[in-house]
Amino acid sequence: MYHILAADSIKEEGLLPLLEMENAVVYRGQTDSGEIPLERIDALLVRSATKVTNELLDRMPSLKIVARAGVGVDNIDIEAATKRGIIVVNAPDGNTISTAEHTFAMMASLLRNIPHAYASVKNYEWKRNQFIGSELYGKTLGIVGMGRIGSELAKRAKAFEMNVRVFDPFLTKERAENLGVISSSFEDVLKSSDIITVHTPLTKETKGLLNWETLKLTKKGVYLLNCARGGIIDEEALAEFIENGHVAGAALDVFVTEPPGDHPLLRLDKVIATPHLGASTREAQLNVATQVAKAVRTYFEDKPVSNSINLPAMSRDIYEKIRPFHQLAVQMGSIVSQCLKEGVNEISVTYSGTVASLEISYLTKALLSGFFKNRIDTSVNEVNAVHIAKDLGIVIGEKVSGNSSGYANSMSVTVKGDNRAFTARGTYIEHYGPRIVNLDGFNIDFHPEGNLLYIQHMDRPGVIGRVGNVLGENKINIATMQVGRKEVGGEAIMVLTFDRPIEDAIMSKLSETGDIVSLNRILL
Ligand SMILES: NC(=O)c1ccc[n+]([C@@H]2O[C@H](COP(=O)([O-])OP(=O)(O)OC[C@H]3O[C@@H](n4cnc5c(N)ncnc54)[C@H](O)[C@@H]3O)[C@@H](O)[C@H]2O)c1
Ligand SMILES: O=C(O)[C@H](O)COP(=O)(O)O
């Protein structure tokens, strides 16, 4: 049974994909309510109110997926989640239109004094001369951050015949031309705009993007808008620039601390504000809740999850192509981990043939997860495998090669330890399944599954018979057996599969039969 917590008043109707699951129970409530069995929760759905901190994750040991019903993930400690192998997904486009429309409404309200005029009329006043506003027509709107919301806002501003100048370091010329906006430097946007609005995520780079220094570059009488994240415009600097008359007014939907309480900006008449309402429409809330509910369900159904923040994006088609190799990669990681029983410094994976054109970084992560599974206590998967390798100081190599050794596709992994290296090569054969075709330089061919025994021995008469005898005497049935060697009379290997694991006592007996170099149980 999956335990799912929907926090932060996520729209009930959108939870339908989860409520329809027979093997899931959905709790509603806050993580700090004391009423939710946090230790049992497998999936957590949040908006911006719940702070998914390292401490909260500590209290949720079963958590596998955090789904943000919205865009901004700055309330989630992605690093901490990733280290624990927890997938983080969001709903990137479900509230774009609502937020762009809200920003537009804030801009119009600010320039036409609508909130002030409304309050005055409600107070039975009729002060028409006190609320003279400005037209949007012909004004220059500066947009900082030209992603989904910035672009939708630009379209609306163009419809009002505004000039739109934008700054976004990742905006291509072609896209700017298609949107009919002028792509400029940050400084140019600051200097030339009558109204400036920010639509970037809150990151180390964007925190305080508009600050004591950069605000000085803006036109006297500029209007500022922040419907993205509190802190992108430095709140103290903004208050000062409004008070000294440089900034004509500001419209804020977001604050550094929410709710802001008795905030200096709220005491200023030239500031209009809403309580983080950008995404608060029926449509947006249904969209984002449905998107994340579907993502969580997809995850529990073991299918590829889209919109993951900490996993590569993959379409269903691509996932179907990659799936057989994914299984092979995990098994190869596990095999080399069990065959080279020492600390490793380097793991390099080479892809060739058809597999090389797939999402190989995902396969490398899968291989690493197989490698670490038997070595470390923490649960390991594609999300945290690279972090674990880095923490252990293991160098990861990944490359594509033109030489697939005659196979349609081939994956080869070499792990280097303090004393020696070990290589395995695998392939996936249509209608036949995954095969390991080389171990430690020996050509071989076996299906990587179940209880295996990997024996390195000398290529001498009688070795195979003696191994068979020990197993037979102990009533161990050999399911399959493969042998490989490099040269007559040299070193050779055997890979045997069994219906059950081989006990320690039998391993000792096998090691005492002559000409055995090493023995390794491999459990896949
Ligand atoms: N008020 C609300 O209710 C509400 C609703 C939705 C989103 N948001 C906020 O709005 C933000 C933007 O949402 P979006 O869907 O448009 O995201 P997006 O990812 O589509 O767009 C963000 C854009 O910012 C650009 N960018 C990043 N760093 C930049 C920098 N230093 N300078 C200039 N541009 C930079 C990126 O290139 C990208 O194009 C979200 O991160 C979220 O925090 C708020
Ligand atoms: O990033 C977002 O999607 C918005 O800030 C919406 O936040 P909310 O879900 O708390 O309304």
XYZ file of C-alpha atoms and ligand atoms in Angstrom:
579
model
C 0.000 0.000 0.000
C 1.372 3.447 -0.937
C 0.952 6.272 1.572
C 0.570 9.677 -0.041
C 0.363 13.043 1.706
C -1.285 15.954 -0.130
C -0.290 19.084 1.825
C -0.904 22.820 1.224
C -4.552 22.591 0.104
C -3.917 20.918 -3.228
C -7.102 20.882 -5.283
C -9.061 17.760 -4.382
C -10.427 17.211 -7.911
C -6.877 17.061 -9.256
C -6.018 14.202 -6.881
C -8.369 11.857 -8.766
C -5.586 9.835 -10.459
C -4.314 8.945 -6.957
C -7.718 8.473 -5.324
C -8.584 5.919 -8.024
C -5.581 3.734 -7.121
C -6.588 0.651 -5.157
C -3.214 0.296 -3.488
C -2.880 3.876 -2.215
C -4.127 5.848 0.748
C -4.159 9.640 0.443
C -3.796 11.787 3.577
C -4.548 15.519 3.615
C -2.862 17.794 6.113
C 0.354 19.554 7.002
C 3.625 17.849 7.806
C 3.825 19.690 11.146
C 0.259 18.879 12.247
C 1.344 15.864 14.288
C -1.543 13.927 12.715
C 0.246 12.374 9.731
C 2.361 9.186 10.005
C 5.346 10.896 8.365
C 7.558 7.806 8.614
C 5.186 5.886 6.330
C 4.695 8.503 3.614
C 5.951 7.374 0.168
C 4.894 10.457 -1.797
C 4.545 14.075 -0.689
C 2.575 16.623 -2.721
C 3.149 20.284 -1.834
C 2.610 23.845 -3.030
C 4.876 26.651 -1.806
C 3.873 26.675 1.870
C 5.501 23.414 2.996
C 9.268 23.746 3.329
C 10.755 20.411 2.345
C 13.943 20.723 4.361
C 16.670 18.252 5.194
C 15.157 17.936 8.696
C 11.721 17.119 7.310
C 13.263 14.512 4.975
C 15.004 12.972 8.016
C 11.570 12.405 9.504
C 10.244 10.810 6.310
C 12.458 7.729 5.732
C 9.994 6.050 3.325
C 9.694 9.070 1.042
C 10.388 8.321 -2.631
C 8.911 11.249 -4.512
C 8.183 14.907 -3.769
C 5.761 16.536 -6.198
C 5.480 20.327 -6.335
C 2.029 21.353 -7.588
C 3.442 24.475 -9.217
C 6.662 25.816 -10.724
C 9.058 27.164 -8.084
C 10.958 24.451 -6.201
C 12.875 26.856 -3.970
C 10.895 25.503 -0.983
C 12.426 22.063 -1.554
C 15.975 21.106 -0.595
C 16.710 19.413 -3.934
C 20.259 18.523 -2.923
C 19.081 16.743 0.234
C 16.307 14.939 -1.652
C 18.681 13.878 -4.427
C 21.222 12.495 -1.955
C 18.467 10.329 -0.502
C 17.378 9.119 -3.937
C 14.071 11.000 -3.713
C 12.698 12.129 -7.068
C 11.476 15.717 -7.215
C 8.913 16.649 -9.867
C 6.995 19.854 -10.539
C 4.142 21.049 -12.727
C 5.992 23.597 -14.845
C 3.301 24.916 -17.152
C 0.020 24.379 -15.312
C -0.084 27.902 -13.863
C 1.762 29.883 -16.557
C -1.278 31.639 -18.005
C -2.751 32.431 -14.593
C 0.494 33.984 -13.373
C 1.028 35.973 -16.570
C -2.560 37.268 -16.339
C -2.103 38.114 -12.662
C 1.098 40.037 -13.420
C -0.709 41.920 -16.153
C -3.581 42.716 -13.803
C -1.106 43.973 -11.189
C 0.610 46.174 -13.768
C -2.676 47.711 -14.928
C -3.851 48.149 -11.324
C -0.616 49.856 -10.356
C -0.595 52.314 -13.241
C -4.308 53.157 -12.872
C -4.347 53.260 -9.027
C -7.200 50.768 -8.964
C -6.635 49.409 -5.415
C -6.402 52.915 -3.963
C -9.396 54.191 -5.923
C -11.409 51.127 -4.919
C -10.654 51.676 -1.223
C -11.562 55.350 -1.554
C -14.928 54.680 -3.256
C -15.727 51.998 -0.658
C -15.096 54.749 1.868
C -17.914 56.774 0.175
C -15.385 59.212 -1.415
C -15.326 60.432 -5.030
C -11.804 61.862 -5.491
C -11.355 61.647 -9.272
C -8.372 64.015 -9.381
C -6.412 62.026 -6.841
C -6.191 58.922 -8.993
C -4.806 60.108 -12.313
C -2.983 57.175 -13.828
C -0.782 56.399 -16.845
C -1.498 54.441 -20.023
C 0.288 51.219 -20.789
C 0.173 52.065 -24.511
C 3.600 53.067 -25.830
C 5.401 52.375 -22.561
C 8.497 50.182 -22.424
C 8.039 47.046 -20.380
C 11.291 45.411 -19.271
C 10.984 41.687 -18.612
C 13.789 39.990 -16.720
C 13.463 36.222 -17.246
C 11.836 35.280 -20.530
C 10.664 31.757 -19.758
C 7.097 30.506 -19.826
C 5.522 33.315 -17.767
C 7.728 36.091 -19.180
C 6.822 35.005 -22.731
C 3.063 34.897 -22.059
C 3.269 38.306 -20.418
C 5.158 39.684 -23.440
C 2.342 38.537 -25.772
C -0.220 40.364 -23.638
C 1.932 43.507 -23.443
C 2.351 43.491 -27.236
C -1.437 43.317 -27.593
C -1.582 46.540 -25.545
C 0.993 48.059 -27.940
C 3.727 48.298 -25.375
C 7.411 48.067 -26.349
C 8.899 44.988 -24.782
C 12.592 44.739 -23.899
C 13.770 41.568 -22.290
C 16.823 40.191 -20.557
C 17.373 36.458 -20.319
C 20.845 34.980 -20.796
C 19.312 31.821 -22.276
C 17.003 33.519 -24.787
C 17.886 32.831 -28.417
C 17.694 35.568 -31.054
C 15.190 33.514 -33.026
C 12.814 33.152 -30.085
C 13.059 36.861 -29.279
C 12.224 37.671 -32.928
C 9.279 35.258 -32.936
C 7.895 36.904 -29.819
C 8.425 40.378 -31.273
C 10.540 41.545 -28.323
C 13.900 43.284 -28.158
C 16.530 41.158 -26.487
C 18.836 43.440 -24.474
C 21.457 43.418 -21.791
C 20.313 43.583 -18.166
C 21.718 47.100 -17.913
C 19.871 48.221 -21.008
C 16.558 46.844 -19.663
C 17.143 48.716 -16.415
C 17.989 51.994 -18.143
C 15.287 52.002 -20.805
C 12.173 50.549 -19.143
C 9.198 52.430 -17.725
C 8.016 49.284 -15.982
C 10.242 46.350 -14.960
C 8.928 42.919 -14.034
C 10.949 39.894 -12.914
C 10.110 36.309 -13.938
C 13.181 34.286 -13.027
C 13.398 31.488 -10.484
C 14.902 32.452 -7.114
C 18.500 31.219 -7.227
C 21.845 32.344 -5.835
C 22.280 34.400 -9.036
C 18.845 36.032 -9.018
C 18.608 36.795 -5.295
C 18.788 40.577 -5.020
C 19.062 40.988 -8.813
C 17.476 44.401 -8.310
C 19.413 45.872 -5.416
C 20.899 49.139 -4.097
C 23.282 49.329 -7.076
C 21.154 48.087 -9.956
C 18.086 50.117 -8.921
C 20.218 53.259 -9.380
C 20.409 52.431 -13.102
C 16.630 52.495 -13.562
C 14.695 55.514 -14.894
C 13.369 57.925 -12.312
C 9.643 57.174 -12.039
C 10.010 53.495 -12.922
C 7.361 50.990 -11.755
C 8.515 47.590 -10.487
C 6.678 44.280 -10.334
C 7.544 41.025 -8.614
C 5.133 38.155 -9.173
C 7.934 35.567 -9.195
C 9.710 35.136 -5.846
C 10.317 37.324 -2.836
C 13.920 38.498 -2.713
C 14.605 38.829 -6.464
C 14.054 42.529 -5.784
C 15.857 43.408 -2.557
C 13.022 44.455 -0.232
C 14.998 46.994 1.820
C 16.451 48.655 -1.258
C 13.019 48.798 -2.877
C 11.487 50.483 0.177
C 14.285 53.070 0.176
C 13.968 53.796 -3.565
C 10.198 54.259 -3.208
C 10.615 56.530 -0.209
C 13.202 58.716 -1.960
C 10.859 59.054 -4.946
C 13.008 57.264 -7.529
C 10.589 54.333 -7.917
C 7.015 55.491 -8.655
C 5.378 52.344 -7.340
C 5.614 48.602 -6.958
C 3.248 45.653 -7.282
C 4.204 42.605 -5.261
C 2.631 39.167 -5.165
C 5.513 37.575 -3.283
C 7.684 38.339 -0.262
C 10.862 36.945 1.254
C 8.824 35.775 4.249
C 5.234 34.795 3.652
C 3.017 36.007 5.156
C 5.101 39.202 5.433
C 3.453 40.500 8.615
C 4.070 44.144 9.511
C 6.442 44.699 6.583
C 7.924 48.169 5.818
C 6.884 47.832 2.155
C 3.258 47.312 3.142
C 3.272 50.630 4.978
C 4.027 52.470 1.725
C 1.068 53.818 -0.199
C 2.878 53.292 -3.508
C 3.040 49.552 -2.983
C 0.139 47.348 -3.985
C 0.216 43.694 -3.001
C -1.554 40.354 -3.241
C -0.969 37.290 -1.036
C 0.936 35.091 -3.546
C -2.082 34.711 -5.809
C -0.329 34.272 -9.169
C -1.330 30.631 -9.482
C -4.542 30.885 -7.521
C -7.156 30.285 -10.185
C -9.484 27.306 -10.482
C -7.910 26.426 -13.802
C -4.286 26.597 -12.656
C -4.943 24.675 -9.456
C -6.750 21.912 -11.316
C -3.924 21.779 -13.887
C -1.060 21.575 -11.404
C -2.787 19.149 -9.035
C -3.709 16.826 -11.909
C -0.185 17.027 -13.362
C 1.543 16.058 -10.131
C -1.038 13.429 -9.178
C -0.483 11.796 -12.576
C 3.292 12.022 -12.109
C 3.128 10.278 -8.723
C 0.845 7.572 -10.064
C 3.140 7.069 -13.062
C 6.066 6.717 -10.689
C 4.273 4.067 -8.619
C 3.408 2.234 -11.838
C 7.137 2.083 -12.578
C 6.853 4.183 -15.723
C 9.010 7.183 -16.727
C 8.152 10.335 -14.817
C 8.152 13.566 -16.768
C 9.071 16.957 -15.305
C 11.572 15.548 -12.872
C 13.977 18.133 -11.485
C 16.657 15.590 -10.609
C 16.349 12.952 -13.361
C 16.782 13.337 -17.137
C 13.512 13.987 -18.951
C 12.398 11.001 -21.030
C 9.404 10.439 -23.265
C 7.430 7.189 -23.104
C 8.892 6.109 -26.477
C 12.456 6.690 -25.365
C 11.795 4.946 -22.070
C 10.512 1.850 -23.897
C 13.716 1.796 -25.967
C 15.961 2.245 -22.968
C 14.183 -0.178 -20.618
C 15.983 -3.420 -21.655
C 19.354 -1.703 -21.370
C 18.389 -0.234 -18.039
C 17.937 -3.715 -16.582
C 21.222 -4.867 -18.145
C 23.042 -1.807 -16.743
C 21.806 -2.435 -13.182
C 22.849 -6.085 -13.422
C 26.269 -5.276 -14.860
C 26.883 -2.800 -12.029
C 25.930 -5.465 -9.533
C 28.131 -8.116 -11.186
C 31.309 -6.024 -11.211
C 30.614 -4.914 -7.651
C 30.400 -8.528 -6.500
C 33.357 -9.728 -8.576
C 35.837 -7.039 -7.498
C 35.597 -7.163 -3.751
C 37.673 -4.123 -2.883
C 37.316 -0.344 -2.746
C 37.185 1.207 -6.197
C 38.581 4.500 -7.455
C 37.128 4.625 -10.927
C 34.127 3.291 -12.840
C 34.075 3.830 -16.601
C 31.322 2.798 -18.934
C 31.594 2.559 -22.722
C 28.562 2.349 -24.983
C 28.588 1.226 -28.599
C 26.140 0.245 -31.326
C 22.435 1.123 -31.022
C 22.533 1.786 -27.276
C 25.024 4.623 -27.796
C 22.315 6.852 -29.263
C 20.056 6.498 -26.199
C 20.113 8.539 -22.953
C 23.390 6.989 -21.784
C 23.753 9.210 -18.717
C 20.615 7.541 -17.362
C 22.105 4.091 -18.058
C 25.338 5.031 -16.304
C 23.319 6.111 -13.265
C 21.423 2.809 -13.397
C 24.715 0.902 -13.564
C 26.064 2.848 -10.594
C 22.887 2.100 -8.636
C 23.468 -1.631 -9.292
C 27.087 -1.241 -8.244
C 26.345 0.470 -4.912
C 23.267 -1.580 -4.017
C 25.280 -4.302 -2.291
C 27.905 -1.958 -0.887
C 26.141 0.783 1.015
C 23.332 1.009 3.525
C 21.370 3.872 1.988
C 18.791 3.141 -0.636
C 20.389 3.918 -3.971
C 18.825 4.621 -7.340
C 19.369 6.656 -10.500
C 18.662 9.873 -8.578
C 21.436 9.653 -5.997
C 23.960 7.241 -7.546
C 26.250 9.958 -8.933
C 26.175 11.836 -5.610
C 27.165 8.680 -3.778
C 30.051 8.080 -6.192
C 31.241 11.671 -5.729
C 30.995 11.423 -1.941
C 33.147 8.287 -2.085
C 35.674 10.006 -4.350
C 35.024 7.600 -7.244
C 35.744 9.003 -10.702
C 32.991 8.237 -13.201
C 33.788 7.902 -16.906
C 31.253 7.621 -19.691
C 31.999 7.385 -23.392
C 30.716 6.207 -26.729
C 32.841 3.982 -28.951
C 32.505 2.828 -32.553
C 33.667 -0.697 -31.654
C 30.813 -2.913 -30.494
C 32.838 -6.155 -30.925
C 30.398 -7.490 -33.472
C 27.271 -7.007 -31.342
C 24.370 -4.792 -32.416
C 24.801 -3.014 -29.112
C 27.271 -3.271 -26.313
C 27.884 -1.840 -22.845
C 31.223 -2.315 -21.204
C 32.150 -1.348 -17.657
C 35.589 -1.265 -16.085
C 36.017 -0.759 -12.358
C 39.451 0.049 -11.014
C 40.317 -0.849 -7.454
C 43.484 -0.319 -5.418
C 44.946 -3.620 -6.571
C 43.316 -4.552 -9.844
C 40.678 -3.731 -12.428
C 37.676 -5.765 -13.530
C 35.726 -5.469 -16.773
C 32.347 -6.809 -17.852
C 30.674 -6.472 -21.220
C 26.980 -6.985 -21.871
C 24.580 -6.830 -24.771
C 20.844 -6.988 -25.254
C 19.609 -9.406 -27.911
C 16.087 -8.888 -29.203
C 13.728 -11.775 -28.204
C 16.578 -13.317 -26.218
C 17.222 -10.810 -23.460
C 20.271 -9.392 -21.690
C 23.531 -11.381 -21.949
C 26.930 -10.992 -20.358
C 29.413 -11.736 -23.120
C 32.737 -11.012 -21.472
C 33.965 -11.114 -17.881
C 37.448 -9.956 -16.969
C 38.646 -10.478 -20.526
C 37.128 -13.985 -20.898
C 34.508 -14.489 -23.606
C 31.439 -16.130 -22.126
C 27.678 -15.946 -22.656
C 25.158 -16.074 -19.829
C 21.860 -14.579 -18.784
C 22.465 -12.262 -15.795
C 19.790 -13.384 -13.340
C 19.349 -15.329 -10.111
C 22.014 -17.151 -8.058
C 25.296 -17.311 -9.882
C 28.719 -18.655 -9.064
C 31.712 -17.157 -10.828
C 34.806 -19.364 -10.632
C 38.248 -18.489 -11.905
C 40.343 -21.610 -12.353
C 43.203 -23.131 -14.307
C 42.300 -24.716 -17.621
C 43.251 -28.278 -16.623
C 41.477 -31.612 -17.080
C 39.189 -32.600 -14.199
C 38.442 -29.155 -12.724
C 34.909 -28.959 -14.054
C 34.264 -32.561 -12.925
C 35.527 -31.887 -9.395
C 33.312 -28.799 -9.072
C 30.352 -30.852 -10.354
C 31.091 -33.593 -7.825
C 31.152 -31.251 -4.828
C 27.873 -29.705 -5.921
C 26.292 -33.094 -6.666
C 27.369 -34.568 -3.326
C 25.672 -31.628 -1.627
C 22.500 -32.059 -3.669
C 22.925 -28.755 -5.496
C 21.348 -28.755 -8.901
C 23.247 -26.795 -11.580
C 20.703 -24.927 -13.724
C 23.133 -23.623 -16.378
C 26.874 -23.628 -16.846
C 29.162 -21.613 -19.130
C 32.926 -21.789 -19.477
C 35.452 -19.490 -21.101
C 39.207 -19.322 -21.499
C 41.808 -17.195 -23.216
C 44.330 -19.906 -24.078
C 44.739 -23.662 -23.673
C 46.106 -24.516 -20.225
C 45.922 -20.930 -18.990
C 43.387 -19.222 -16.741
C 39.732 -19.951 -17.377
C 36.355 -19.090 -15.897
C 33.079 -20.898 -15.165
C 29.737 -19.222 -14.536
C 27.101 -21.500 -13.040
C 23.513 -20.692 -12.125
C 21.500 -22.371 -9.368
C 17.973 -22.436 -8.054
C 19.162 -21.375 -4.596
C 22.234 -19.634 -3.160
C 25.319 -21.721 -2.353
C 26.010 -21.985 1.388
C 29.348 -20.925 2.936
C 30.306 -24.531 3.767
C 29.981 -25.579 0.123
C 31.968 -22.529 -0.980
C 34.798 -23.690 1.322
C 34.671 -27.218 -0.082
C 34.773 -25.854 -3.644
C 37.771 -23.682 -2.844
C 39.633 -26.759 -1.637
C 39.244 -28.630 -4.931
C 42.456 -28.144 -6.907
C 43.191 -25.514 -9.562
C 40.607 -22.980 -8.331
C 41.938 -19.407 -8.385
C 38.921 -17.602 -6.942
C 35.216 -18.081 -6.253
C 32.509 -15.422 -6.163
C 28.835 -15.795 -5.450
C 26.818 -13.315 -7.493
C 23.258 -12.626 -6.481
C 21.236 -10.719 -9.076
N 3.433 34.201 -8.058
C 3.154 32.982 -8.336
O 2.172 32.441 -7.855
C 4.024 32.229 -9.282
C 3.462 31.271 -10.128
C 4.290 30.554 -10.983
C 5.642 30.797 -10.986
N 6.160 31.712 -10.137
C 7.599 31.981 -10.148
O 7.949 32.444 -11.435
C 9.175 31.884 -11.817
C 9.242 31.788 -13.319
O 8.318 30.817 -13.784
P 8.373 30.267 -15.284
O 7.346 29.198 -15.377
O 8.331 31.371 -16.268
O 9.814 29.616 -15.269
P 10.754 29.329 -16.521
O 11.757 28.365 -16.058
O 9.945 28.983 -17.713
O 11.449 30.729 -16.789
C 12.456 31.274 -16.006
C 13.369 32.043 -16.924
O 14.302 32.766 -16.154
C 15.510 32.797 -16.869
N 16.603 33.139 -15.985
C 17.248 32.360 -15.094
N 18.210 33.057 -14.470
C 18.162 34.313 -14.968
C 18.892 35.500 -14.714
N 19.883 35.529 -13.824
N 18.573 36.610 -15.406
C 17.587 36.601 -16.314
N 16.856 35.504 -16.620
C 17.145 34.376 -15.942
C 15.617 31.421 -17.463
O 16.481 31.391 -18.569
C 14.173 31.158 -17.862
O 13.940 31.502 -19.214
C 9.189 30.528 -11.112
O 10.504 30.115 -10.846
C 8.432 30.764 -9.847
O 9.329 31.051 -8.809
C 5.393 32.434 -9.296
O 5.937 28.634 -8.142
C 4.715 28.568 -8.259
O 4.147 27.715 -8.958
C 3.885 29.610 -7.589
O 4.637 30.364 -6.734
C 2.633 29.103 -6.990
O 2.767 28.802 -5.629
P 1.511 28.200 -4.848
O 1.325 26.812 -5.353
O 1.868 28.211 -3.406
O 0.360 29.066 -5.164
